[in-house]
C-alpha atoms as a printed R data frame, in Angstrom:
    type eleno elety resid chain resno       x      y      z
1   ATOM     1    CA   MET     A     1 306.848 43.803  8.227
2   ATOM     2    CA   VAL     A     2 305.999 40.882  5.968
3   ATOM     3    CA   LYS     A     3 307.047 39.663  2.553
4   ATOM     4    CA   ARG     A     4 304.242 40.600  0.169
5   ATOM     5    CA   GLY     A     5 302.951 38.205 -2.444
6   ATOM     6    CA   ASP     A     6 299.860 37.026 -4.262
7   ATOM     7    CA   ASP     A     7 299.005 34.610 -1.447
8   ATOM     8    CA   ALA     A     8 299.102 37.306  1.264
9   ATOM     9    CA   PRO     A     9 295.929 37.759  3.324
10  ATOM    10    CA   GLU     A    10 294.327 41.205  3.497
11  ATOM    11    CA   ASP     A    11 296.057 43.749  5.741
12  ATOM    12    CA   LYS     A    12 293.064 43.832  8.078
13  ATOM    13    CA   GLU     A    13 293.251 40.044  8.613
14  ATOM    14    CA   LEU     A    14 297.008 40.256  9.187
15  ATOM    15    CA   ARG     A    15 296.597 43.018 11.755
16  ATOM    16    CA   LEU     A    16 293.932 41.056 13.666
17  ATOM    17    CA   ALA     A    17 296.090 37.912 13.632
18  ATOM    18    CA   PHE     A    18 299.115 39.885 14.804
19  ATOM    19    CA   ARG     A    19 297.153 41.491 17.636
20  ATOM    20    CA   TRP     A    20 295.927 38.063 18.719
21  ATOM    21    CA   GLY     A    21 299.443 36.643 18.584
22  ATOM    22    CA   VAL     A    22 301.140 39.291 20.724
23  ATOM    23    CA   ILE     A    23 298.786 38.950 23.685
24  ATOM    24    CA   PRO     A    24 300.704 36.989 26.341
25  ATOM    25    CA   ALA     A    25 297.544 35.139 27.468
26  ATOM    26    CA   ASN     A    26 297.370 33.523 24.006
27  ATOM    27    CA   ALA     A    27 300.897 32.072 24.162
28  ATOM    28    CA   GLY     A    28 300.855 28.377 23.339
29  ATOM    29    CA   GLU     A    29 297.225 28.452 22.176
30  ATOM    30    CA   ASP     A    30 295.932 27.820 18.679
31  ATOM    31    CA   PRO     A    31 294.500 30.895 16.947
32  ATOM    32    CA   PRO     A    32 290.746 31.155 16.400
33  ATOM    33    CA   ALA     A    33 289.536 29.581 13.140
34  ATOM    34    CA   GLU     A    34 288.899 32.969 11.485
35  ATOM    35    CA   LEU     A    35 292.503 34.058 12.169
36  ATOM    36    CA   LYS     A    36 294.303 30.756 11.571
37  ATOM    37    CA   THR     A    37 295.136 31.322  7.900
38  ATOM    38    CA   ALA     A    38 296.481 34.834  8.487
39  ATOM    39    CA   TYR     A    39 298.325 33.774 11.661
40  ATOM    40    CA   ASP     A    40 299.993 30.826  9.921
41  ATOM    41    CA   TRP     A    41 300.935 33.050  6.986
42  ATOM    42    CA   LEU     A    42 302.457 35.620  9.358
43  ATOM    43    CA   SER     A    43 304.419 32.898 11.121
44  ATOM    44    CA   THR     A    44 306.161 31.901  7.896
45  ATOM    45    CA   SER     A    45 306.271 35.122  5.861
46  ATOM    46    CA   ASP     A    46 307.606 37.724  8.247
47  ATOM    47    CA   HIS     A    47 310.864 39.539  7.602
48  ATOM    48    CA   PRO     A    48 313.650 39.129 10.134
49  ATOM    49    CA   VAL     A    49 314.700 42.438 11.691
50  ATOM    50    CA   VAL     A    50 318.012 42.310  9.806
51  ATOM    51    CA   ASP     A    51 316.058 42.916  6.575
52  ATOM    52    CA   LEU     A    52 315.654 46.544  7.690
53  ATOM    53    CA   ALA     A    53 319.246 47.056  6.549
54  ATOM    54    CA   ASP     A    54 317.779 46.963  3.020
55  ATOM    55    CA   ALA     A    55 316.723 50.546  2.249
56  ATOM    56    CA   VAL     A    56 313.696 49.392  0.218
57  ATOM    57    CA   VAL     A    57 312.318 47.367  3.142
58  ATOM    58    CA   PHE     A    58 313.059 50.158  5.625
59  ATOM    59    CA   GLU     A    59 311.354 52.808  3.482
60  ATOM    60    CA   ASP     A    60 308.316 50.561  2.983
61  ATOM    61    CA   VAL     A    61 307.998 50.065  6.749
62  ATOM    62    CA   MET     A    62 308.323 53.810  7.362
63  ATOM    63    CA   TYR     A    63 305.665 54.514  4.717
64  ATOM    64    CA   ARG     A    64 303.241 51.979  6.192
65  ATOM    65    CA   LEU     A    65 303.654 53.436  9.682
66  ATOM    66    CA   SER     A    66 302.113 56.673  8.455
67  ATOM    67    CA   TYR     A    67 298.934 55.224  6.909
68  ATOM    68    CA   ARG     A    68 295.828 53.458  8.130
69  ATOM    69    CA   LEU     A    69 294.517 50.246  6.567
70  ATOM    70    CA   ASP     A    70 291.992 52.188  4.487
71  ATOM    71    CA   GLY     A    71 294.823 54.172  2.867
72  ATOM    72    CA   THR     A    72 294.170 57.460  4.659
73  ATOM    73    CA   PRO     A    73 296.975 59.106  6.614
74  ATOM    74    CA   ALA     A    74 297.249 58.070 10.252
75  ATOM    75    CA   ALA     A    75 296.941 60.704 12.953
76  ATOM    76    CA   GLY     A    76 300.188 62.355 13.944
77  ATOM    77    CA   GLU     A    77 300.217 60.788 17.404
78  ATOM    78    CA   THR     A    78 299.514 57.347 15.915
79  ATOM    79    CA   TYR     A    79 302.475 57.710 13.571
80  ATOM    80    CA   LYS     A    80 304.715 58.851 16.431
81  ATOM    81    CA   ARG     A    81 303.654 55.878 18.576
82  ATOM    82    CA   ARG     A    82 304.321 53.425 15.743
83  ATOM    83    CA   ARG     A    83 307.698 55.011 15.025
84  ATOM    84    CA   ARG     A    84 308.664 54.772 18.709
85  ATOM    85    CA   ALA     A    85 307.728 51.068 18.727
86  ATOM    86    CA   LEU     A    86 309.900 50.428 15.653
87  ATOM    87    CA   ASN     A    87 312.760 52.385 17.194
88  ATOM    88    CA   THR     A    88 312.452 50.323 20.397
89  ATOM    89    CA   ALA     A    89 312.600 47.101 18.373
90  ATOM    90    CA   LEU     A    90 315.721 48.322 16.589
91  ATOM    91    CA   GLU     A    91 317.356 49.335 19.862
92  ATOM    92    CA   HIS     A    92 316.601 45.856 21.219
93  ATOM    93    CA   ALA     A    93 318.272 44.363 18.137
94  ATOM    94    CA   VAL     A    94 321.345 46.502 18.856
95  ATOM    95    CA   ALA     A    95 321.345 45.443 22.524
96  ATOM    96    CA   THR     A    96 321.185 41.748 21.583
97  ATOM    97    CA   GLY     A    97 323.997 42.085 19.038
98  ATOM    98    CA   ASN     A    98 321.912 41.588 15.886
99  ATOM    99    CA   TYR     A    99 322.495 45.133 14.648
100 ATOM   100    CA   ARG     A   100 325.150 47.781 14.886
101 ATOM   101    CA   ARG     A   101 324.137 51.417 15.251
102 ATOM   102    CA   THR     A   102 325.700 53.825 12.764
103 ATOM   103    CA   ARG     A   103 325.319 57.513 12.178
104 ATOM   104    CA   PHE     A   104 323.762 58.686  8.933
105 ATOM   105    CA   LYS     A   105 325.115 61.791  7.240
106 ATOM   106    CA   HIS     A   106 322.272 63.804  5.761
107 ATOM   107    CA   PRO     A   107 322.756 65.034  2.198
108 ATOM   108    CA   ALA     A   108 322.820 68.823  1.985
109 ATOM   109    CA   GLY     A   109 319.335 70.273  1.813
110 ATOM   110    CA   SER     A   110 317.521 67.056  2.742
111 ATOM   111    CA   ALA     A   111 314.835 66.741  5.369
112 ATOM   112    CA   SER     A   112 315.888 65.149  8.634
113 ATOM   113    CA   VAL     A   113 315.600 61.393  8.945
114 ATOM   114    CA   LEU     A   114 313.009 60.336 11.511
115 ATOM   115    CA   LEU     A   115 314.827 57.252 12.762
116 ATOM   116    CA   ALA     A   116 318.460 56.424 13.220
117 ATOM   117    CA   TRP     A   117 319.817 54.303 10.401
118 ATOM   118    CA   TRP     A   118 320.971 50.842 11.311
119 ATOM   119    CA   THR     A   119 323.276 48.368  9.657
120 ATOM   120    CA   VAL     A   120 323.753 44.658 10.075
121 ATOM   121    CA   GLY     A   121 326.815 43.638 11.999
122 ATOM   122    CA   SER     A   122 328.320 43.692 15.423
123 ATOM   123    CA   SER     A   123 330.177 46.202 17.565
């Protein structure tokens, strides 16, 4: 979930830098030279979780969960795993008071929404 722009590294580089950054053994270490640019860019260009309250950002994240880097659809289980991870992050945001859970009323005849909708606020 990053802010896109002309200076953004390729998705593959971003994914590798992200994977490197989330490994606990790498905490406090400098990234390898080949990942430094992407890692530094990620560190300054990521969206805060509260940006998911914007429907455009949320829909973009949901779309990207369902595709691989090469543009082909991800396997069903891969999509489900990614969606569960996003849902867990949102539930953590609710637990820490950064988000408030709300119920979404589906318009008549629409397909079901895969994730609960969230809004910024407290409660």
